[in-house]
Coordinates of C-alpha atoms in Angstrom, one line a residue:
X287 CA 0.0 0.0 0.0
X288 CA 0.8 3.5 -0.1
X289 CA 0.1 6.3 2.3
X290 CA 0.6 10.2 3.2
X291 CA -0.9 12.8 4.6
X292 CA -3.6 14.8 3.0
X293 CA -1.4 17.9 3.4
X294 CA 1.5 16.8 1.8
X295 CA 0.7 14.2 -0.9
X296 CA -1.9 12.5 -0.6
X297 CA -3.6 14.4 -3.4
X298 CA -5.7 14.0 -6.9
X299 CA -2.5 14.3 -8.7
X300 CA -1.0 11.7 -6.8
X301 CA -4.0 9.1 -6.9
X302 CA -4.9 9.6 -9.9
X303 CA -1.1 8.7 -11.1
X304 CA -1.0 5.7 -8.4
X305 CA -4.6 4.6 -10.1
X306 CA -3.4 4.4 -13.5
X307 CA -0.3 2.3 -12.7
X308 CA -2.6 -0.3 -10.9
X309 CA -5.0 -0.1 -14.1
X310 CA -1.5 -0.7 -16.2
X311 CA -0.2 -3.7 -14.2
X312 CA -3.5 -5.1 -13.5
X313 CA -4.4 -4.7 -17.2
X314 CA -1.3 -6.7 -18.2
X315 CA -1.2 -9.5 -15.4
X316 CA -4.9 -10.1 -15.7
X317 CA -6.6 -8.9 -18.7
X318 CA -10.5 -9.0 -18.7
X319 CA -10.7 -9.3 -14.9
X320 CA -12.8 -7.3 -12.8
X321 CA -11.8 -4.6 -9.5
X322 CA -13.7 -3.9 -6.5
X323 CA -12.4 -0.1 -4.7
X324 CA -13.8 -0.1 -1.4
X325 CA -13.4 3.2 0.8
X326 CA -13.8 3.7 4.3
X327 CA -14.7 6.9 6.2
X328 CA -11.6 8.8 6.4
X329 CA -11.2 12.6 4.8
X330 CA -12.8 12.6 0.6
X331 CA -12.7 8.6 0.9
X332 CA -16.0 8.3 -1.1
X333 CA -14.2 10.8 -3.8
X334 CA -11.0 9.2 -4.1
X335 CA -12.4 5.7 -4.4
X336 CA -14.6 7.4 -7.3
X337 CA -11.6 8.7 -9.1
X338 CA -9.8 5.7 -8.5
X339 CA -12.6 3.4 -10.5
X340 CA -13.3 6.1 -13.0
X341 CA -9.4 5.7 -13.9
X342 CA -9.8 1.8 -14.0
X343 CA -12.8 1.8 -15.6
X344 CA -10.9 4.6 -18.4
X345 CA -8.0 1.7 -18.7
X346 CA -10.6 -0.7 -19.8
X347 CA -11.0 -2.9 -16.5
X348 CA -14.4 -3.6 -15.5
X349 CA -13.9 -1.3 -12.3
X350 CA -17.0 -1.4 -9.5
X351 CA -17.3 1.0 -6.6
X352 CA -18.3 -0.2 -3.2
X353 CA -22.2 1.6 -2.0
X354 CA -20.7 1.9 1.0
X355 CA -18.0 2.3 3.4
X356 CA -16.7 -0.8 4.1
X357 CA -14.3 -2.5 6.3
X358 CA -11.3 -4.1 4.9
X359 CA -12.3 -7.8 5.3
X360 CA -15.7 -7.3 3.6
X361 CA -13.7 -6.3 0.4
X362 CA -11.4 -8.8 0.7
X363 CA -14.5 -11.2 1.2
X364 CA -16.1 -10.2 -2.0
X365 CA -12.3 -10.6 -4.1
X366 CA -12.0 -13.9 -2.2
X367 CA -15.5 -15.5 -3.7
X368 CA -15.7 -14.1 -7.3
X369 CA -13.4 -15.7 -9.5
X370 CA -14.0 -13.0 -12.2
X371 CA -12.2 -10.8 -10.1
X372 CA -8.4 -9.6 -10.5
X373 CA -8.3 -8.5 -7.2
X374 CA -9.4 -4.8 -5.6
X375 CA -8.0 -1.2 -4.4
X376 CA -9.2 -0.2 -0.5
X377 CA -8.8 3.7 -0.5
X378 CA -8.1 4.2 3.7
X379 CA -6.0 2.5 6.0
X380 CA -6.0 0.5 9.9
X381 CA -3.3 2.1 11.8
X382 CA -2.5 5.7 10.9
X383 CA -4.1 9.1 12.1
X384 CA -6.9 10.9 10.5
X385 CA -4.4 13.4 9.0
X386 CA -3.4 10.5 6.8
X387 CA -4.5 8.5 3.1
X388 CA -4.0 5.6 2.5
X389 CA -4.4 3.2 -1.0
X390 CA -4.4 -0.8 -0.5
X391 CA -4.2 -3.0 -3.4
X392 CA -5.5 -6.5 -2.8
X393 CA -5.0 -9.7 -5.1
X394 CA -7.6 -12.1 -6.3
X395 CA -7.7 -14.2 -3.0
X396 CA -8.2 -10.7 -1.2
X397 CA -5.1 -10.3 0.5
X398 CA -2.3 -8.6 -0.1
X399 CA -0.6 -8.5 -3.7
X400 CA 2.6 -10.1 -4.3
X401 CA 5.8 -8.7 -3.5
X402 CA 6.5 -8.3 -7.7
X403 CA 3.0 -6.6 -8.1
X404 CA 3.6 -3.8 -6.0
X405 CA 7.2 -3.1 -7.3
X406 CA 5.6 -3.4 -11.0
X407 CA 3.1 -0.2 -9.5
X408 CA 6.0 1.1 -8.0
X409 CA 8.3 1.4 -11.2
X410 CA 4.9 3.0 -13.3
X411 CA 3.8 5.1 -9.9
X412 CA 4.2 8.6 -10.8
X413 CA 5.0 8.1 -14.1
X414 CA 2.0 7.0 -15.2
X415 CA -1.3 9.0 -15.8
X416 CA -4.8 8.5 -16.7
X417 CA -5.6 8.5 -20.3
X418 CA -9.3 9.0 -19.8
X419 CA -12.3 8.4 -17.2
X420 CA -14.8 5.7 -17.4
X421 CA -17.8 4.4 -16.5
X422 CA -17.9 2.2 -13.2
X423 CA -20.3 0.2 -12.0
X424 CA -21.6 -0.5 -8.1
X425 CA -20.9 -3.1 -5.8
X426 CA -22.7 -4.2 -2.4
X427 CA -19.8 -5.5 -0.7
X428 CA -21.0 -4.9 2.7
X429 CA -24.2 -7.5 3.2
X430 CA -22.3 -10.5 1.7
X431 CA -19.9 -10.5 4.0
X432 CA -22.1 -10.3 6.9
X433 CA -24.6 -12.6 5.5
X434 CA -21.2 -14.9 5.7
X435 CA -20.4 -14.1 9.3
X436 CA -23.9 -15.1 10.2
X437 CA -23.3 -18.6 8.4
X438 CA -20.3 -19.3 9.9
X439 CA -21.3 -18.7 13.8
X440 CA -24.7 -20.2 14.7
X441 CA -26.9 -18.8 17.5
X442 CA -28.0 -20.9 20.6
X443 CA -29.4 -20.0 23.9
X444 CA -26.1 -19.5 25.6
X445 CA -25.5 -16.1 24.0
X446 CA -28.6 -14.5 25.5
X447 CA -26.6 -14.3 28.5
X448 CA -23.8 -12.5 26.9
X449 CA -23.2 -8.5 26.9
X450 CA -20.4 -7.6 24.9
X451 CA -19.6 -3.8 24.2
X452 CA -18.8 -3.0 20.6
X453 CA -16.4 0.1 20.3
X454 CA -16.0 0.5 16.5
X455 CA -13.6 3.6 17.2
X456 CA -15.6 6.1 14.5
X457 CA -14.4 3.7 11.7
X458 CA -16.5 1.1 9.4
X459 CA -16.1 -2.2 11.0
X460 CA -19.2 -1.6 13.2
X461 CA -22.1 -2.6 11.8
X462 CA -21.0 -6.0 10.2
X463 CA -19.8 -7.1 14.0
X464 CA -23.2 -5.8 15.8
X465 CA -25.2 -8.0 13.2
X466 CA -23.3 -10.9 13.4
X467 CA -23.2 -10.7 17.8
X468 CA -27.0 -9.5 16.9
X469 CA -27.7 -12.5 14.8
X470 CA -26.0 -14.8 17.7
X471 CA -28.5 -13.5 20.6
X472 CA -25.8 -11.1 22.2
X473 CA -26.9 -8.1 24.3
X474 CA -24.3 -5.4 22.6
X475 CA -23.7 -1.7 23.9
X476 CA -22.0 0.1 21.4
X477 CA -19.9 2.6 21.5
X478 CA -18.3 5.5 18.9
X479 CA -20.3 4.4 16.4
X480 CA -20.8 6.7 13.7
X481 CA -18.6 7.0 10.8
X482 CA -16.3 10.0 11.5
X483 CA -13.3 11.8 9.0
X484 CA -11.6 12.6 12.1
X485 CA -12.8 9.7 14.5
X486 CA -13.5 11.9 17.2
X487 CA -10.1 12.8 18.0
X488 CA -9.6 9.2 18.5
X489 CA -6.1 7.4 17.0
X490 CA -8.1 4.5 15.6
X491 CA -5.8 1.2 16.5
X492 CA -7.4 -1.6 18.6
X493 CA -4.5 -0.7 21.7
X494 CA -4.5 1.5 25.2
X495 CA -4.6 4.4 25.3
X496 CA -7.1 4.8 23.0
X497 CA -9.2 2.1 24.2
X498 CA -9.9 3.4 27.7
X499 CA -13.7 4.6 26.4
X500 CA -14.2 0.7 25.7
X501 CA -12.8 -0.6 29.0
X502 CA -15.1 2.1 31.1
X503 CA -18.3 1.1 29.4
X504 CA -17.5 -2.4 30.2
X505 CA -17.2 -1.8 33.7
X506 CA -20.0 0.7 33.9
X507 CA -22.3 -2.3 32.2
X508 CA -21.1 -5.3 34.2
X509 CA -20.6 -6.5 30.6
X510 CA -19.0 -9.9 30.2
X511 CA -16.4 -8.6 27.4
X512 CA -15.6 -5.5 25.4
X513 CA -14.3 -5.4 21.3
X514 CA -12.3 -3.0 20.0
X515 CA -12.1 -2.5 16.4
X516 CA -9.0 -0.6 14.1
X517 CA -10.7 2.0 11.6
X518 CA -10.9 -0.5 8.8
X519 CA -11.6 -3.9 10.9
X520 CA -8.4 -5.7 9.6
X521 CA -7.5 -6.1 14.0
X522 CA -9.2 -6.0 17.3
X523 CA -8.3 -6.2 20.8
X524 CA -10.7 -7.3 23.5
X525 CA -11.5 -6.0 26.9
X526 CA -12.7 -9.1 29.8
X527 CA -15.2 -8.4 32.1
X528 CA -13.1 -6.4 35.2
X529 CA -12.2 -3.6 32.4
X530 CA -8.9 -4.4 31.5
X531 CA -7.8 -4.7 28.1
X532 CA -6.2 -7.6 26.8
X533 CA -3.9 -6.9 23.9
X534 CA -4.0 -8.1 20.3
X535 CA -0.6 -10.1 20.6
X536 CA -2.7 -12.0 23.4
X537 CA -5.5 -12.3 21.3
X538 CA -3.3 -15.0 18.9
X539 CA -2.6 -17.6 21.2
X540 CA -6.0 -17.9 23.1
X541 CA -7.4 -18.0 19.0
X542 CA -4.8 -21.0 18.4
X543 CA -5.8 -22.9 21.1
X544 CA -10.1 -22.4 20.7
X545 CA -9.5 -23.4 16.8
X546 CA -7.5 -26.3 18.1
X547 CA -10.0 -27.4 20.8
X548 CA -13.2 -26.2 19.9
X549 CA -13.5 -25.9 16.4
X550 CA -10.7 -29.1 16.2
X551 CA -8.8 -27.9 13.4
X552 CA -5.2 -28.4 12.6
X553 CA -2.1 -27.0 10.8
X554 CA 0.7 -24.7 11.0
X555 CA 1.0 -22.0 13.1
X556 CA 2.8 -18.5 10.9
X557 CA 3.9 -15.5 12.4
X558 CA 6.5 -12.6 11.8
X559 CA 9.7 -12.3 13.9
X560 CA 8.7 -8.8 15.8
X561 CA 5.7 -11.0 17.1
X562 CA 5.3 -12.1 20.3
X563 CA 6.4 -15.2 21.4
X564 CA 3.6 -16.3 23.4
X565 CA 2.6 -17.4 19.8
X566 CA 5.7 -19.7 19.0
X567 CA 5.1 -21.3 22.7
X568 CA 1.4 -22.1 22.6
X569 CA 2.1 -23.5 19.0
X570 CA 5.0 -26.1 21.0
X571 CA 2.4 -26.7 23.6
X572 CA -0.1 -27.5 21.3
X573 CA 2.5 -29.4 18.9
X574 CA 1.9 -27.4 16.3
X575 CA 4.5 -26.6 13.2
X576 CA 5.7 -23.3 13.8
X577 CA 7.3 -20.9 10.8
X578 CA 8.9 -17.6 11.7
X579 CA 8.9 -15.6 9.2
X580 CA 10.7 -11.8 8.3
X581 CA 8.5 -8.3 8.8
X582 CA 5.8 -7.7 6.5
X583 CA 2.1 -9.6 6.1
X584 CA 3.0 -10.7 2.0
X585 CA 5.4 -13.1 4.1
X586 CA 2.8 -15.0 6.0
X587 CA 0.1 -14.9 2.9
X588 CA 3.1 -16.5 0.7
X589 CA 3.2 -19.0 3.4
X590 CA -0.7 -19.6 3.4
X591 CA 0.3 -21.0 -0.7
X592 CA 1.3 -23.7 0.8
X593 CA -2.4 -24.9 2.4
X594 CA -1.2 -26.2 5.6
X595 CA -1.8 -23.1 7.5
X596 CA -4.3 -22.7 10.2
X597 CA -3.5 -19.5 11.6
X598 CA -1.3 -16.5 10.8
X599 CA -0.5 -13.4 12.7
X600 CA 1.4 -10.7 12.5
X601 CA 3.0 -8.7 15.2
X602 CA 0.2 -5.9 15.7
X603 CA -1.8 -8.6 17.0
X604 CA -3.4 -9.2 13.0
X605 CA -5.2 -12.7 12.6
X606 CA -5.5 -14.5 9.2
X607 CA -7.7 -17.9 9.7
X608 CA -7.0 -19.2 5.8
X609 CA -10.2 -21.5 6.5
X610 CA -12.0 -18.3 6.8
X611 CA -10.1 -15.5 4.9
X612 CA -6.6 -15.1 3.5
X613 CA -6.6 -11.5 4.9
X614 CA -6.6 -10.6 8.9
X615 CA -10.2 -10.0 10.0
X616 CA -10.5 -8.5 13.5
X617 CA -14.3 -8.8 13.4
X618 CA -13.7 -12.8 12.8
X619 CA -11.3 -13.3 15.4
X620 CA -12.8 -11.0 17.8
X621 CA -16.3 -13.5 17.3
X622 CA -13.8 -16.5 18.1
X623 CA -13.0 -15.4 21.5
X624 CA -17.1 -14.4 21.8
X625 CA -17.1 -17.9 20.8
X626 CA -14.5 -19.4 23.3
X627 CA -16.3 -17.4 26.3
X628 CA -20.1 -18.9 25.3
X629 CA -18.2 -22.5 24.9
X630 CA -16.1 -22.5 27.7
X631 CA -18.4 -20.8 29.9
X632 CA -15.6 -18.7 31.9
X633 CA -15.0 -15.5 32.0
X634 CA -12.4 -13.9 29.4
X635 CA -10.2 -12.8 32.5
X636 CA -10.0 -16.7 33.8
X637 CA -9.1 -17.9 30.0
X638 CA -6.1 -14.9 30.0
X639 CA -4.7 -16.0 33.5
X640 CA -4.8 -20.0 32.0
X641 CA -2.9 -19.0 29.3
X642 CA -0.4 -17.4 31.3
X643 CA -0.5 -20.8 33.5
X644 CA 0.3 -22.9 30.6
X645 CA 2.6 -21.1 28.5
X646 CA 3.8 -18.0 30.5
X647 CA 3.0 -14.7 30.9
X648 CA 5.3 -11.9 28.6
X649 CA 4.9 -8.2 28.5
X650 CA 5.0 -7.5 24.6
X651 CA 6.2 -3.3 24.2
X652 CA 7.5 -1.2 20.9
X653 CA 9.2 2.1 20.4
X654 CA 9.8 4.1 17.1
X655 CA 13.2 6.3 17.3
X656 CA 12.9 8.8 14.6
X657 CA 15.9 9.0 13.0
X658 CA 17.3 11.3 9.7
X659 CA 17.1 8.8 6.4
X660 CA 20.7 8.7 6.3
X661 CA 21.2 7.7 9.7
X662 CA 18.3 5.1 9.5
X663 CA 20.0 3.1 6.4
X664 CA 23.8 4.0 8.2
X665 CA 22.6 2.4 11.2
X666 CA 21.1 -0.5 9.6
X667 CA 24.3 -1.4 8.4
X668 CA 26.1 -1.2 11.5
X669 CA 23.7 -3.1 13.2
X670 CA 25.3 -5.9 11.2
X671 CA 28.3 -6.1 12.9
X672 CA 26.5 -6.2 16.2
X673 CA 26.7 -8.8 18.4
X674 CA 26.2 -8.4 22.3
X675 CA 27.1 -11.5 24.4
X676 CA 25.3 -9.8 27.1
X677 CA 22.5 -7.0 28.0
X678 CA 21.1 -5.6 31.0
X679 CA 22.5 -8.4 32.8
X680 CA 21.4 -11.2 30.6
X681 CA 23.1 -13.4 28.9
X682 CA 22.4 -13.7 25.2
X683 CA 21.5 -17.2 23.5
X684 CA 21.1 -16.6 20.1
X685 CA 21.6 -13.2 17.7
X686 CA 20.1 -12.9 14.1
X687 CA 20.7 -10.5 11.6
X688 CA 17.8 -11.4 9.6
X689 CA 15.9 -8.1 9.7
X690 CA 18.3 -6.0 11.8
X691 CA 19.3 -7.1 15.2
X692 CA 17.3 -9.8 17.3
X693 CA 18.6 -11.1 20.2
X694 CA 17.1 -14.0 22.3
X695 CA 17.5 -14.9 26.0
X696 CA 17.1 -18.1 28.0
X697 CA 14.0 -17.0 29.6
X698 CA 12.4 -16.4 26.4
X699 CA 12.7 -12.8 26.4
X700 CA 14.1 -10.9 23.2
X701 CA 14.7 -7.9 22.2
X702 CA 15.0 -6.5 18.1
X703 CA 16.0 -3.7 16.3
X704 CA 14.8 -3.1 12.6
X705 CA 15.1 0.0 10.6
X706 CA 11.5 0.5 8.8
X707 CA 10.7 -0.1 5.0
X708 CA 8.3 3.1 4.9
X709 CA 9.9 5.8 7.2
X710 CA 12.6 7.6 8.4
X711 CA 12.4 5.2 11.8
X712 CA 14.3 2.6 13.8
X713 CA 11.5 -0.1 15.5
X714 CA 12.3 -1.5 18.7
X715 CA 10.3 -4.5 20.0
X716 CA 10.8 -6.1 23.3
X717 CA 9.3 -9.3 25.3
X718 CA 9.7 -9.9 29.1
X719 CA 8.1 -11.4 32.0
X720 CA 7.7 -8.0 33.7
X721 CA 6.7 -4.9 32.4
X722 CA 10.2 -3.4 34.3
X723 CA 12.3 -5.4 32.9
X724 CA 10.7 -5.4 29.0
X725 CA 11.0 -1.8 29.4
X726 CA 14.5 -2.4 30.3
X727 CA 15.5 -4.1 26.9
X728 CA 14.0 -1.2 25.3
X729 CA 15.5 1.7 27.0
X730 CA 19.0 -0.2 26.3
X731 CA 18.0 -0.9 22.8
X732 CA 17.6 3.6 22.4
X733 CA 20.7 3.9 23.8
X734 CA 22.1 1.4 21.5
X735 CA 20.8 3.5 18.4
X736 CA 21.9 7.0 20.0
X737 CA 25.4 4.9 20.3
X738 CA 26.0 3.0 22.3
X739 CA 26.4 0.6 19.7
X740 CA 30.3 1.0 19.5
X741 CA 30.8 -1.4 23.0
X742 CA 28.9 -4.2 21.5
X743 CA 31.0 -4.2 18.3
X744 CA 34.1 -4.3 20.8
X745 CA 32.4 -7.8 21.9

């Protein structure tokens, strides 16, 4: 995908230049096939996404626009299950502030395009531009995919007991995940519901502090869980019943083990190496394969070619079920852990606390260091030569280079180090048993990159 801020680039110009290379490449790779462009309800996304098909549609693909905002797994849903479909463009984005637009480009099984798509729209991205404007035509993307969700979980008595709040953070996942809790017999509260350009002054990612609102409504309720939804759906955190929020990189394993003892399915177990590693340890306990895998979700979906994966995620807490959707859907896997508390009949705080009995608890933290573009790639080559036998104290048991610096310790903490692929930033990630000492790791991993480097190259 590509993103910037309204203010300074994310423009007509721009769009309309980033359209025409997709048309291009599209147009060459898969001639004849059809493109969805969903929107979703940041600033002009409704105007974009028109311009965006118009230019498709001018490039001779059969280009459709979505009726509605829509949530990313809803478009990917409709990609997924039309086989006269090349693949689709979402015009917004999960993670980044109102200020900013974002395009996504999606491939035919509605996840993201290969690695040599996007460098093909890449190489023709602001070279290209429209030849003309055509005629689009218009897509219900939305109802499908809820008619789906309501398929796939089936109702029972159980759920009548069940208030869950619903806080869709101003963004467009909403509706499909209060039908389909509707649809099951839930009680739901909701919460910052309407479609908002600047989400209420709300950062809209599934993660404290922005999901306080959530957690107080829970409390306020007695309500048995809380949902928290990213702007565009693709993650979700929940909240248990005390108010207290538990985070999407704990959301993974407690979805392994329901899909492995509930639902009884099986296969491989695929996350990225900045994930946390209560995934690779329920995936042992549960005897599951287990691929690591470098930064970047087109790693895990390559993986998912293979058909023996049953899970994916990605280290924003992200969850792909393949059986489901080649695409992370945090309106699915939030209704798995619905799912797990109606099944199991406990509360979601008593599930948390025996997963921390069986595999461990770990503190999962990240930092960005903004750094000048110069010094970012500098650093990432120094990094190479770094190799600490020791930090804060602990003594190191394996180092890789793979994707920066990542350093692992007997206790199953790590730490990493990775310069980002899209800005001028170095990424720290930490994992500890206590929130003291993972904050530890990542203070020494700052002073490392202001540097302190130069004593771990003596080593």
């Amino acid at each position: 995908g590509w993103h910037a801020r309204f203010d300074d680039g994310f423009n007509e110009a721009n769009v309309s230049s980033l359209a025409a290379a997709l048309a291009r490449t599209w147009g060459e790779g898969a001639p004849g096939k059809g493109i969805i462009v969903g929107y979703d309800g940041r600033h002009q996304g409704r105007s974009f996404a028109e311009l965006v098909a118009s230019i498709l549609a001018g490039e001779g693909v059969d280009a459709q626009l979505s009726l509605a905002p829509c949530p990313l797994p809803a478009l990917s849903w409709a990609i997924a299950h039309d086989d006269e479909l090349a693949g689709g463009v979402l015009v917004g984005t999960a993670d980044a502030p109102c200020e900013h637009g974002a395009i996504h480009a999606l491939g035919p099984d509605g996840s993201t395009v290969p690695t040599g798509f996007a460098e093909q729209v890449n190489r023709l991205a602001g070279i290209a531009e429209p030849l003309t404007l055509g005629a689009y035509g218009m897509r219900d993307v939305n109802m499908p995919y809820q008619a789906a969700l309501t398929e796939e979980f089936v109702p029972d008595e159980g759920y009548a007991g069940l208030t869950v709040v619903v806080d869709a953070m101003h963004g467009v996942g909403g509706p499909a995940l209060v039908g389909a809790l509707g649809h099951l017999g839930v009680q739901v509260r909701s919460l910052h519901m309407e479609v908002r350009e600047d989400f209420g002054g709300l950062h809209p990612v599934a993660a404290d502090p922005w999901a306080d609102g959530c957690e107080e409504l829970v409390q306020q309720s007695h309500a048995d869980m809380g949902i928290v939804l990213d702007s565009i759906a693709m993650r979700s955190a929940v909240v248990d019943e005390q108010g207290h929020l538990i985070s999407p990189q704990r959301m993974v394993p407690l979805v392994i083990s329901h899909l492995i003892h509930n639902r009884h399915q099986c296969g491989r177990v695929v996350t990225t190496m900045s994930s946390s590693c209560s995934v690779r340890l329920m995936a042992q306990h549960l005897g599951l394969p287990f691929t690591p895998v470098p930064v970047g979700f087109s790693r895990m979906h390559a993986e998912m070619a293979d058909g023996d994966v049953m899970l994916a995620g990605e280290e924003y807490g992200g969850i792909s079920v393949p059986h489901h959707l080649a695409e992370r859907d945090g309106i699915y896997s939030a209704l798995l852990l619905v799912e797990l508390v109606r099944q199991s009949g406990k509360p979601l705080s008593q599930l948390a606390r025996e997963l921390d009995d069986r595999i461990g608890h770990m503190d999962y933290g990240r930092r960005d260091i903004r750094l000048e573009v110069a010094k970012v790639q500098a650093f990432a080559n120094v990094l190479q030569g770094v190799s600490p036998r020791e930090l804060c104290g602990r003594q190191v048991v394996r180092t890789s280079h793979a994707e920066g610096l990542k350093v692992d310790f007997e206790d199953d903490s790590w730490l990493m180090l990775r310069p980002s692929r899209e800005q001028p930033l170095m990424r720290i990630y930490a994992e500890a048993p206590t929130t003291r000492e993972r904050d530890a790791l990542i203070d020494e991993a700052s002073a490392i990159i202001r540097g302190g480097y130069k004593a771990y190259l003596q080593q």
